Amino acid sequence: MNIVGIDIGGTFTDLVGCIDGRIVTAKTSTVPADPTRGVATSLALARCEMQRLSEVLHGSTVAINTVLETKGARTALITTAGFRDVYAIGRGNRIEAFNLFFHRPKPLIARDLTFEVPERMTARGEVIEPLDETAVRALLAELETQKVEAVAVCLLHAYANPAHEQRIGAILRAGNPDLFVTLSHEILREYREYERTSTTALNAFVGPRVRGYLRRLEQHLRAEKFGGQIRIMRSNGGVMSIGLAQDQPVAMMESGPVAGMIGAGRLARQLGYEQCIGFDMGGTTAKTSLITRGMPAIEEGYVIGDAASGQPMQLPVVDIVEVGAGGGSIAWCDRNGGIHVGPQSAGADPGPACYGKGNADPVVTDANLVLGRINPKRFLSGTMQLDVAAAERAIREKVAEPLRLSVREAALGIVRIADASMSLAVRAVSVNKGVDPRDTTLIAFGGGGPLHACAIAREIFVPAVLVPKVPGTFSALGMLMASWRQDFVRTLIGRLGQLDGGEVARIFAELAEAGHDRLKRDSIAAEKADFRFLADLRYIGQEHAIPIAVRTPADLTGDHGPLRSAFDREHAQRYGQSAPDESMEIVNLRLVVTAPREDKLAERWLIEAWRPEEALRDDSERQDNDRDVVFDDPDQPVCARVAWRPALAAGVTVEGPAVIEEPNATTLIHPGDIATVMETGHLLIRIAAR
């Protein structure tokens, strides 16, 4: 089976494929105007014959960038009469209590494009007021006049009974087939009106742009005689069909970064690591996630953008902390003489100053180049020569001269600020969750991850860094290990011990039916799928719940002692205390349906014995040498060994100071640190105690 994974980031497009039993890779610049061009280029660089491929897996930042850049469709919102402002009001809490410039999330849909229709359901799904279909039909003309491209429909209590939403959807789709219509119950069958409305609005807002992109991608692949399946990476760590992705693009917001964390989890499990921290530094952002027993944490909710002012999304998402500190993050000075890095990025076009495309703003990559940490002749496997003089000029004009620093001093300051920002992100997924970093290993990947990992590990006392094989394209590799996954949820509120057995059994059956229907639509055999039910439980009086595994309705309606014990243990682990004497209630019942991949080549390759390449004697580019690298003192560069990773044999150790180069990444070994090539080819770096 020949398969490829393609990850489109804000700066680079990465490819990893399993072709004829071997791993192939490619990395190229993303083309923001038409991301499919980056896909075509990466496939050509990897020499993939499309007609011989059976599956293409894909992750992209198109959806999340559409939200962050607010470049989505002109979208309207239809809601129940009297509830027009639910989306605008949001929540009453103030996350940043002492921030004088705090502002609430700005709705993606303007108030003058929010429309009410007469109808009403109870929280139990009973009809109080029938839907006024005449009012819905009258809206069609208004939507056309307002040049609306997408419509989000979120009616009060539609999670309990979606009949009115279904009817509105049928009217809108029949009246204007070009409208991108999103119905809340098709995305999320869960209470919390604001979060449900926001999630529905997000899907509609990004829908036309993402659907257009995915259609162009599919057309391109089919035109190249590709006849296999196209699957899209989901934010929950699984994959879905391209057809479902076109209808529910909100589910692929974090598709690229999540794939890397899935790959890191598989690697940690293969090597027997109990707890790790995945760290992915790309060209635009850096991402990190806590991985326990081979699995990154899944959260039932996420905020796109800033935690206080971003857009809430109430869907299962791999718990990732993301900061605007990538290789392309721009360094700038404020009026008070402070240096900042990001969140603005130079992206792929024009990219860093050293790309020679006319960018005058220095970025993190420029700083690393000036410090001698990057080889200007080996960037992107040597296909892109970096301009050191341009990098120095940008740093001098924008940072060094305004602050009366030398170019190297300014460059070192830029790198240290980026390291500090990324260290805070790693703290957020470890220390802030009660996990001691000293008991973890940092798994570093992405084009810039291995370059900064040792500095970050030293900052927060992580004792070891693991750099996997093909770190520069590791997120694309992670896609080749992701299972098919679909999540379903139904709100079910009641105290344990007082639940109606018939209602519980009905919801179990409804979820199971939805799961089987999705399997059938994606042509996946039911016997190959795993159905896992979870109950969202909480103590009476609490706001948020914890999902606990259940098997049958009897777990909720019969003797719930074991369920209670499991909840108390999980509550104590998360929050340091439990309340066994308090009454408990359920708020949601969930179903997670997964179908594991049949091919395990990518996972087996992670632990295959390492076979180094043979370096030719006359190939000076691949022989060990040395060069001056700045670590701590900008005025005293250190002579560091430079090694070519593909030629290093298993068991070889490289003591810092050193630079280990490979086709699509560079690993920086600080003085005192020791890197060892494992039998499987991964680099294990022991951080020197301080």
XYZ file of C-alpha atoms in Angstrom:
690
model
C 0.000 0.000 0.000
C 1.505 3.332 -1.092
C 0.337 6.316 0.957
C 1.494 9.893 1.535
C 0.831 12.490 4.223
C 0.960 16.162 3.248
C 1.021 18.927 5.851
C 0.542 22.507 4.672
C 1.848 25.000 7.197
C 1.971 28.752 7.071
C 5.566 28.670 5.797
C 6.367 25.184 4.499
C 4.529 22.277 2.901
C 5.826 18.910 4.127
C 5.371 15.431 2.669
C 6.156 11.985 4.025
C 5.182 8.861 2.126
C 5.406 5.111 2.461
C 6.255 4.078 -1.091
C 7.121 0.479 -1.959
C 7.998 -0.226 1.655
C 10.303 2.760 2.140
C 9.915 6.251 3.582
C 10.244 9.255 1.257
C 10.159 12.921 2.281
C 9.912 16.367 0.700
C 9.746 19.937 1.958
C 8.910 23.049 -0.036
C 7.669 26.578 0.514
C 3.928 27.021 0.930
C 2.199 29.120 -1.729
C -0.361 31.191 0.226
C -2.229 32.289 -2.918
C -2.783 28.660 -3.974
C -1.721 25.987 -1.453
C -2.341 23.221 -4.005
C 0.822 24.389 -5.812
C 2.852 23.469 -2.725
C 1.168 20.055 -2.726
C 2.050 19.511 -6.385
C 5.653 20.578 -5.817
C 6.118 18.309 -2.796
C 4.703 15.324 -4.696
C 7.084 16.025 -7.574
C 10.097 16.383 -5.249
C 9.271 13.033 -3.632
C 8.828 11.487 -7.090
C 5.416 10.104 -6.229
C 3.522 8.528 -9.124
C -0.067 9.480 -8.376
C -1.645 6.493 -10.126
C 0.312 4.170 -7.814
C -0.885 5.824 -4.594
C -3.761 4.274 -2.680
C -4.307 7.048 -0.127
C -3.457 10.698 0.452
C -3.726 12.113 3.979
C -3.760 15.853 4.342
C -3.588 18.516 7.012
C -3.759 22.244 6.477
C -3.829 25.585 8.262
C -6.322 27.008 5.747
C -9.262 26.841 8.174
C -7.560 28.314 11.241
C -5.790 31.009 9.218
C -9.143 32.044 7.754
C -10.358 32.711 11.301
C -7.192 34.384 12.574
C -7.040 36.643 9.533
C -10.859 37.165 9.553
C -10.934 36.477 5.812
C -13.922 34.164 5.813
C -17.207 34.326 3.955
C -19.903 36.956 4.430
C -21.987 34.975 6.907
C -25.475 35.300 8.355
C -26.851 33.774 11.551
C -30.408 32.514 12.011
C -31.612 31.930 15.550
C -34.753 31.676 17.660
C -36.812 34.836 18.058
C -35.726 36.679 21.197
C -32.213 35.194 21.217
C -30.535 37.292 18.559
C -27.736 38.518 20.827
C -26.597 35.245 22.428
C -23.560 35.193 20.136
C -22.648 38.828 20.810
C -23.158 38.690 24.600
C -21.083 35.545 25.072
C -19.974 34.797 28.623
C -20.050 37.197 31.559
C -16.693 36.193 33.023
C -13.613 38.389 32.635
C -10.640 36.119 32.043
C -8.006 38.860 32.412
C -9.341 40.756 35.410
C -6.536 43.315 35.587
C -6.041 43.941 31.861
C -7.268 47.477 31.178
C -7.364 46.736 27.448
C -9.316 43.481 27.782
C -12.048 42.944 25.219
C -14.457 40.110 24.652
C -14.423 37.914 21.555
C -15.658 39.871 18.557
C -18.370 37.893 16.735
C -17.500 36.747 13.238
C -21.061 37.588 12.194
C -22.301 41.178 12.351
C -25.515 41.927 14.248
C -27.237 43.250 11.119
C -26.719 39.814 9.567
C -28.276 38.021 12.547
C -31.914 37.103 11.913
C -34.646 35.742 14.173
C -37.364 33.275 13.211
C -40.445 32.462 15.301
C -40.104 28.963 16.819
C -39.364 27.465 20.239
C -38.294 24.140 21.749
C -37.942 23.173 25.397
C -34.708 21.779 26.798
C -36.323 18.346 26.527
C -37.034 18.805 22.833
C -40.767 19.489 23.098
C -42.310 21.977 20.662
C -43.693 25.100 22.342
C -44.061 27.203 19.195
C -44.057 25.694 15.685
C -41.574 26.974 13.120
C -42.848 29.846 10.971
C -41.744 28.588 7.572
C -43.107 31.681 5.849
C -40.625 33.808 7.799
C -37.784 31.504 6.746
C -38.714 31.753 3.071
C -38.898 35.538 3.385
C -35.284 35.523 4.582
C -34.055 34.065 1.294
C -34.556 37.354 -0.527
C -32.864 39.301 2.268
C -29.872 36.976 2.253
C -29.501 37.434 -1.494
C -29.781 41.204 -1.177
C -27.092 41.209 1.521
C -24.857 39.040 -0.708
C -24.539 36.412 2.019
C -22.313 33.450 1.102
C -22.830 31.262 4.172
C -25.537 30.809 6.800
C -25.197 29.456 10.339
C -28.431 28.155 11.865
C -28.438 27.734 15.633
C -31.843 27.469 17.289
C -32.493 27.328 21.015
C -32.340 23.732 22.323
C -31.826 22.277 18.842
C -29.434 19.805 20.471
C -32.487 18.170 22.069
C -34.709 18.233 18.968
C -33.270 19.343 15.610
C -36.558 19.169 13.669
C -36.886 22.928 13.177
C -33.248 23.305 12.153
C -33.630 20.480 9.667
C -36.618 22.197 8.104
C -34.814 25.560 7.883
C -31.852 23.837 6.262
C -34.089 22.179 3.671
C -35.751 25.510 2.793
C -32.455 27.388 2.487
C -30.718 24.707 0.444
C -33.655 24.355 -1.915
C -34.057 28.123 -2.298
C -30.363 28.866 -2.885
C -28.144 25.836 -3.580
C -25.040 28.076 -3.651
C -25.369 28.987 0.039
C -23.041 27.196 2.436
C -25.540 26.191 5.145
C -24.398 24.973 8.560
C -26.949 23.559 11.021
C -25.791 23.423 14.623
C -27.088 19.897 15.276
C -24.998 18.568 12.368
C -21.867 19.919 14.068
C -22.628 19.661 17.776
C -25.510 18.044 19.728
C -24.583 19.541 23.080
C -25.979 22.211 25.381
C -24.254 25.593 26.071
C -25.906 28.001 23.663
C -23.006 30.433 23.275
C -20.337 27.829 22.538
C -22.707 25.933 20.220
C -23.502 29.147 18.338
C -19.833 30.103 18.096
C -18.879 26.664 16.754
C -21.652 26.786 14.166
C -20.651 30.307 13.137
C -17.010 29.225 12.770
C -17.981 26.372 10.470
C -20.065 28.658 8.260
C -17.455 31.424 8.264
C -14.625 29.209 6.977
C -16.836 26.877 4.946
C -16.796 28.422 1.453
C -13.037 29.059 1.481
C -12.093 25.622 2.835
C -14.588 23.797 0.622
C -13.206 25.619 -2.426
C -9.652 24.712 -1.447
C -10.479 21.042 -0.833
C -12.328 20.806 -4.137
C -9.346 22.275 -5.988
C -7.071 19.821 -4.186
C -9.259 16.873 -5.130
C -9.529 18.051 -8.739
C -5.756 18.386 -8.938
C -5.159 14.897 -7.548
C -7.792 13.314 -9.775
C -6.371 15.116 -12.817
C -3.055 13.416 -12.021
C -4.854 10.057 -12.256
C -5.007 9.484 -8.491
C -7.788 6.970 -7.865
C -7.401 6.316 -4.138
C -8.930 7.798 -0.998
C -8.334 11.332 0.242
C -8.565 11.750 4.004
C -8.254 14.930 6.022
C -6.623 15.231 9.437
C -9.029 16.246 12.215
C -8.308 18.355 15.286
C -9.238 15.398 17.513
C -6.274 13.352 16.299
C -8.153 11.222 13.779
C -8.866 11.470 10.078
C -12.079 11.928 8.090
C -13.177 11.738 4.476
C -12.659 14.775 2.267
C -16.419 14.920 1.738
C -17.108 15.311 5.458
C -14.292 17.862 5.728
C -16.020 20.009 3.101
C -19.209 20.005 5.194
C -17.520 20.320 8.599
C -14.277 22.286 8.058
C -14.387 23.465 11.686
C -13.210 19.946 12.583
C -9.852 20.525 10.830
C -8.813 23.755 12.575
C -5.643 22.260 14.106
C -5.177 19.391 11.675
C -1.466 19.920 10.957
C -0.100 20.439 14.494
C -2.238 17.613 15.850
C -0.698 15.118 13.425
C 2.750 15.801 14.838
C 1.527 15.158 18.383
C -0.075 11.884 17.283
C 3.262 10.842 15.795
C 5.100 11.888 18.960
C 2.670 9.816 21.005
C 3.239 6.732 18.873
C 6.994 7.197 19.190
C 6.789 7.600 22.973
C 4.721 4.422 23.241
C 7.110 2.466 21.015
C 10.094 3.527 23.130
C 8.316 2.960 26.445
C 8.223 6.581 27.641
C 5.470 7.154 30.201
C 5.225 10.924 29.940
C 6.582 13.230 27.249
C 6.106 16.751 25.969
C 5.657 17.134 22.240
C 7.309 20.291 20.891
C 6.796 21.378 17.294
C 8.417 24.578 16.011
C 7.529 25.487 12.463
C 7.937 28.584 10.390
C 4.954 30.484 11.803
C 4.229 29.117 15.284
C 5.486 26.749 17.960
C 3.164 24.136 19.429
C 3.431 21.913 22.484
C 1.309 19.196 24.097
C 1.568 16.820 27.057
C 1.652 13.149 26.040
C 0.816 10.490 28.630
C 1.150 6.769 27.888
C 1.423 7.497 24.192
C -1.675 9.700 23.962
C -1.949 13.496 23.857
C -4.738 14.885 26.015
C -8.101 15.591 24.359
C -10.100 18.605 25.515
C -13.804 19.138 24.824
C -13.354 22.738 23.867
C -10.838 25.115 22.391
C -10.292 28.809 21.745
C -8.953 29.937 18.377
C -6.632 32.856 18.985
C -6.053 34.566 22.313
C -7.524 32.743 25.334
C -9.461 35.843 26.414
C -10.590 37.280 23.098
C -10.438 34.296 20.725
C -13.276 32.346 19.149
C -14.632 29.433 21.274
C -15.046 26.073 19.564
C -16.884 23.313 21.456
C -15.419 20.249 19.746
C -12.918 17.578 20.849
C -9.406 18.887 20.150
C -5.959 17.609 21.063
C -4.842 19.879 23.905
C -2.179 22.043 22.261
C -0.681 25.319 23.455
C 0.419 27.451 20.533
C 2.548 30.613 20.505
C 3.542 32.940 17.684
C 7.239 32.089 17.859
C 8.244 30.243 14.716
C 11.246 30.520 12.461
C 9.515 33.263 10.502
C 8.330 35.281 13.519
C 9.297 38.922 13.093
C 11.550 40.647 15.646
C 10.694 44.283 16.359
C 11.386 47.067 18.851
C 8.805 49.054 20.768
C 9.077 52.755 21.589
C 10.585 51.965 24.996
C 13.482 49.988 23.567
C 12.104 46.520 24.234
C 12.667 43.675 21.765
C 9.651 41.555 20.799
C 9.366 38.426 18.683
C 6.077 37.723 16.890
C 3.251 37.069 16.734
C 3.491 38.537 13.234
C 5.238 36.235 10.797
C 6.992 36.731 7.484
C 5.399 33.456 6.348
C 6.471 31.836 3.094
C 6.173 34.982 1.026
C 8.306 37.045 1.386
C 9.743 34.891 4.181
C 12.848 35.727 6.255
C 15.221 38.422 5.061
C 17.804 35.742 4.273
C 15.487 34.273 1.611
C 16.389 37.240 -0.552
C 12.790 38.076 -1.484
C 12.924 41.671 -0.315
C 11.786 41.342 3.293
C 13.502 43.977 5.456
C 12.207 42.661 8.795
C 14.460 40.287 10.763
C 13.017 36.987 11.939
C 14.160 34.135 14.185
C 15.686 32.242 11.241
C 17.781 35.310 10.357
C 19.051 35.450 13.936
C 20.001 31.755 13.959
C 21.808 32.213 10.650
C 23.822 35.173 11.947
C 24.755 33.202 15.076
C 26.190 30.402 12.942
C 23.562 27.890 13.996
C 22.222 27.328 10.469
C 24.298 26.361 7.444
C 23.359 28.763 4.619
C 24.338 26.143 2.005
C 22.293 23.235 3.353
C 18.902 24.870 3.911
C 16.030 22.784 2.471
C 18.445 20.044 1.426
C 20.631 22.654 -0.244
C 17.922 23.755 -2.694
C 17.724 27.253 -1.165
C 20.862 29.280 -0.533
C 20.463 31.702 2.371
C 21.761 35.267 2.211
C 23.744 35.943 5.403
C 24.394 39.573 4.468
C 20.659 40.241 4.047
C 19.956 38.719 7.469
C 22.651 40.855 9.091
C 21.346 43.980 7.373
C 17.774 43.390 8.575
C 18.880 42.802 12.173
C 21.201 45.801 12.103
C 18.622 48.254 10.741
C 15.550 47.109 12.709
C 17.014 45.980 16.049
C 20.759 46.498 16.565
C 21.136 50.174 15.582
C 17.962 51.414 17.338
C 19.122 49.733 20.564
C 22.863 50.439 20.091
C 23.753 46.756 20.025
C 26.050 44.752 17.810
C 24.376 42.546 15.216
C 25.317 39.403 17.139
C 24.037 40.838 20.418
C 20.729 41.664 18.779
C 20.534 38.231 17.135
C 21.197 36.462 20.434
C 18.533 38.605 22.090
C 16.002 37.632 19.430
C 16.707 33.924 19.903
C 16.550 34.141 23.694
C 13.204 35.942 23.607
C 11.818 33.295 21.266
C 13.160 30.565 23.577
C 11.529 32.216 26.602
C 8.178 32.447 24.831
C 8.299 28.795 23.839
C 9.423 27.777 27.330
C 6.265 29.374 28.742
C 4.194 27.266 26.354
C 5.958 24.100 27.523
C 5.328 25.147 31.134
C 1.644 25.581 30.322
C 1.261 21.907 29.366
C 3.427 20.569 32.191
C 3.923 22.691 35.315
C 0.497 24.306 34.986
C -1.078 20.844 34.900
C 0.790 19.558 37.934
C 3.406 17.649 35.923
C 7.059 17.960 36.903
C 9.124 18.604 33.727
C 12.020 16.759 35.374
C 10.008 13.555 34.930
C 9.454 14.040 31.199
C 11.291 13.910 27.885
C 10.917 16.645 25.272
C 10.190 15.249 21.797
C 11.288 17.995 19.397
C 10.339 18.185 15.740
C 9.401 20.661 13.043
C 11.938 22.609 11.045
C 13.017 24.657 14.070
C 12.201 22.349 16.980
C 15.581 20.562 17.239
C 17.366 23.911 16.872
C 15.785 25.361 20.012
C 14.862 22.266 22.040
C 17.985 22.025 24.200
C 17.733 25.669 25.286
C 14.060 25.186 26.216
C 14.770 21.930 28.043
C 17.529 23.603 30.047
C 15.227 26.525 30.888
C 12.579 24.325 32.535
C 14.815 21.457 33.724
C 13.715 18.765 31.275
C 16.529 16.182 31.489
C 16.420 14.817 27.936
C 15.434 15.758 24.413
C 14.437 13.217 21.777
C 14.767 14.273 18.129
C 13.011 11.705 15.919
C 13.996 10.669 12.450
C 12.844 13.129 9.750
C 12.039 15.833 12.334
C 11.514 18.527 9.710
C 8.564 16.638 8.198
C 7.444 14.732 11.300
C 3.881 16.118 11.350
C 3.302 14.684 7.876
C 4.655 11.360 9.145
C 2.181 11.506 12.043
C -0.697 11.562 9.573
C 0.318 8.110 8.358
C -0.362 6.775 11.874
C -3.701 8.494 12.576
C -6.818 6.364 12.922
C -10.172 7.214 11.364
C -12.181 8.885 14.116
C -15.608 10.409 14.604
C -17.027 11.924 17.812
C -20.727 12.115 18.682
C -22.410 13.713 21.690
C -25.928 14.006 23.101
C -26.890 16.098 26.101
C -28.357 14.000 28.925
C -28.788 15.777 32.232
C -29.787 13.996 35.426
C -28.575 12.701 38.776
C -27.001 9.283 38.930
C -29.492 6.947 40.531
C -32.469 8.930 39.216
C -32.064 8.554 35.449
C -34.838 7.186 33.267
C -33.649 3.834 31.937
C -35.642 4.115 28.729
C -34.234 7.536 27.885
C -30.668 6.427 28.588
C -31.084 3.339 26.394
C -32.588 5.488 23.621
C -29.627 7.875 23.604
C -27.131 4.988 23.621
C -28.936 3.502 20.617
C -29.142 6.876 18.852
C -25.408 7.440 19.224
C -24.598 3.920 18.059
C -26.816 4.379 15.008
C -25.072 7.665 14.168
C -21.708 5.906 14.453
C -22.721 3.041 12.170
C -24.162 5.511 9.667
C -20.897 7.435 9.517
C -18.906 4.215 9.079
C -21.158 3.242 6.192
C -20.828 6.652 4.523
C -17.028 6.423 4.697
C -16.986 2.781 3.513
C -15.440 1.410 6.706
C -16.402 -2.071 7.897
C -18.228 -1.942 11.239
C -16.361 -4.988 12.569
C -13.081 -3.086 12.250
C -14.313 -0.137 14.317
C -14.117 0.447 18.057
C -17.104 2.045 19.822
C -16.233 3.787 23.091
C -18.877 5.517 25.203
C -18.071 8.189 27.777
C -20.256 9.989 30.304
C -19.541 13.620 31.194
C -19.881 13.578 34.987
C -19.624 16.251 37.676
C -20.499 16.866 41.308
C -23.776 18.710 41.796
C -23.074 22.434 41.655
C -20.029 22.211 39.416
C -19.888 23.969 36.046
C -17.652 21.643 34.027
C -17.541 17.862 33.770
C -15.001 15.054 33.336
C -15.557 12.304 30.734
C -15.506 8.804 32.251
C -15.708 5.593 30.225
C -18.965 3.616 30.326
C -19.941 0.482 28.438
C -23.713 0.033 28.613
C -26.819 1.917 29.843
C -26.690 -0.238 32.970
C -23.514 1.578 34.054
C -25.638 4.702 34.461
C -28.984 3.267 35.545
C -27.888 0.295 37.656
C -25.191 0.070 40.307
C -23.103 3.155 39.590
C -20.630 2.574 42.426
C -17.730 1.629 40.109
C -18.491 4.643 37.917
C -18.463 6.923 40.932
C -15.125 5.507 42.119
C -13.611 6.042 38.676
C -14.825 9.663 38.669
C -13.480 10.340 42.171
C -10.051 9.000 41.172
C -9.936 11.091 38.006
C -11.101 14.197 39.873
C -8.397 13.710 42.502
C -5.733 13.230 39.831
C -6.752 16.391 37.966
C -7.502 18.721 40.854
C -5.779 17.194 43.876
C -9.002 16.440 45.732
C -12.330 14.626 45.409
C -15.684 14.670 47.225
C -16.931 11.069 47.535
C -19.930 12.135 49.661
C -21.264 14.647 47.120
C -24.104 13.793 44.743
C -23.192 13.385 41.075
C -24.872 14.065 37.773
C -24.357 13.369 34.106
C -24.594 16.184 31.545
C -23.574 14.528 28.256
C -23.153 11.090 26.782
C -20.402 10.755 24.175
C -19.411 8.172 21.620
C -15.958 7.951 20.062
C -15.776 5.667 17.039
C -12.307 4.805 15.759
C -11.002 2.514 13.054
C -7.253 1.825 13.280
C -5.100 1.904 10.194
C -4.523 -1.467 8.574
C -1.041 -0.530 7.391
C 1.521 -0.101 10.172
C 4.577 0.648 8.053
C 5.068 4.136 9.473
C 4.871 2.891 13.072
C 7.211 -0.012 12.364
C 9.641 2.353 10.659
C 9.889 4.371 13.876
C 11.600 1.438 15.603
C 13.425 -0.120 12.680
C 17.168 -0.583 13.102
C 19.043 2.462 11.846
C 21.168 2.102 8.730
C 23.383 5.148 8.100
C 24.152 6.273 4.595
C 27.659 5.848 3.269
C 29.363 9.201 2.788
C 31.548 9.451 -0.289
C 35.148 10.374 0.410
C 35.070 13.232 -2.069
C 31.750 14.557 -0.746
C 33.025 17.395 1.417
C 29.493 18.617 2.129
C 28.755 15.431 4.088
C 32.009 15.131 6.009
C 32.322 16.248 9.617
C 33.884 19.678 10.018
C 33.513 22.607 12.379
C 32.449 26.254 12.459
C 32.059 29.094 14.943
C 28.670 29.187 16.674
C 27.386 31.700 19.213
C 25.831 30.130 22.298
C 26.029 32.443 25.323
C 28.523 35.207 24.557
C 28.015 37.089 21.268
C 31.610 38.293 21.357
C 33.092 34.821 21.844
C 31.769 32.276 19.339
C 32.576 28.666 20.155
C 34.153 26.254 17.718
C 31.473 23.593 17.290
C 31.623 20.218 15.576
C 29.330 19.977 12.553
C 28.052 16.456 11.819
C 25.870 15.091 9.015
C 23.139 13.105 10.749
C 22.289 10.600 7.984
C 25.907 9.354 8.091
C 26.049 8.859 11.886
C 25.972 5.201 12.925
C 23.867 3.858 15.791
C 25.642 4.233 19.121
C 27.685 7.259 18.028
C 27.807 10.095 20.550
C 28.193 13.766 19.737
C 29.262 16.032 22.582
C 28.339 19.690 22.609
C 29.106 22.229 21.422
C 27.956 20.723 18.134
C 25.574 21.153 15.233
C 23.957 18.073 13.703
C 22.620 18.775 10.234
C 20.232 16.779 8.052
C 18.187 17.512 4.908
C 15.299 19.415 6.514
C 16.344 20.292 10.074
C 19.278 21.247 12.276
C 19.872 20.069 15.845
C 21.893 22.352 18.126
C 23.831 20.618 20.918
C 24.839 23.079 23.652
C 28.160 22.811 25.504
C 27.983 19.979 28.031
C 25.019 18.242 26.382
C 25.577 14.803 24.844
C 23.626 13.398 21.889
C 23.506 9.680 21.185
C 22.224 8.004 18.032
C 19.807 5.321 19.227
C 19.612 1.879 17.634
C 16.434 3.098 15.946
C 18.133 6.201 14.551
C 16.491 8.759 16.823
C 18.712 11.278 18.611
C 18.601 11.208 22.408
C 20.197 14.292 23.959
C 21.082 14.344 27.639
C 20.964 17.877 29.010
C 23.895 18.764 31.235
C 22.989 19.452 34.852
C 23.474 23.007 36.043
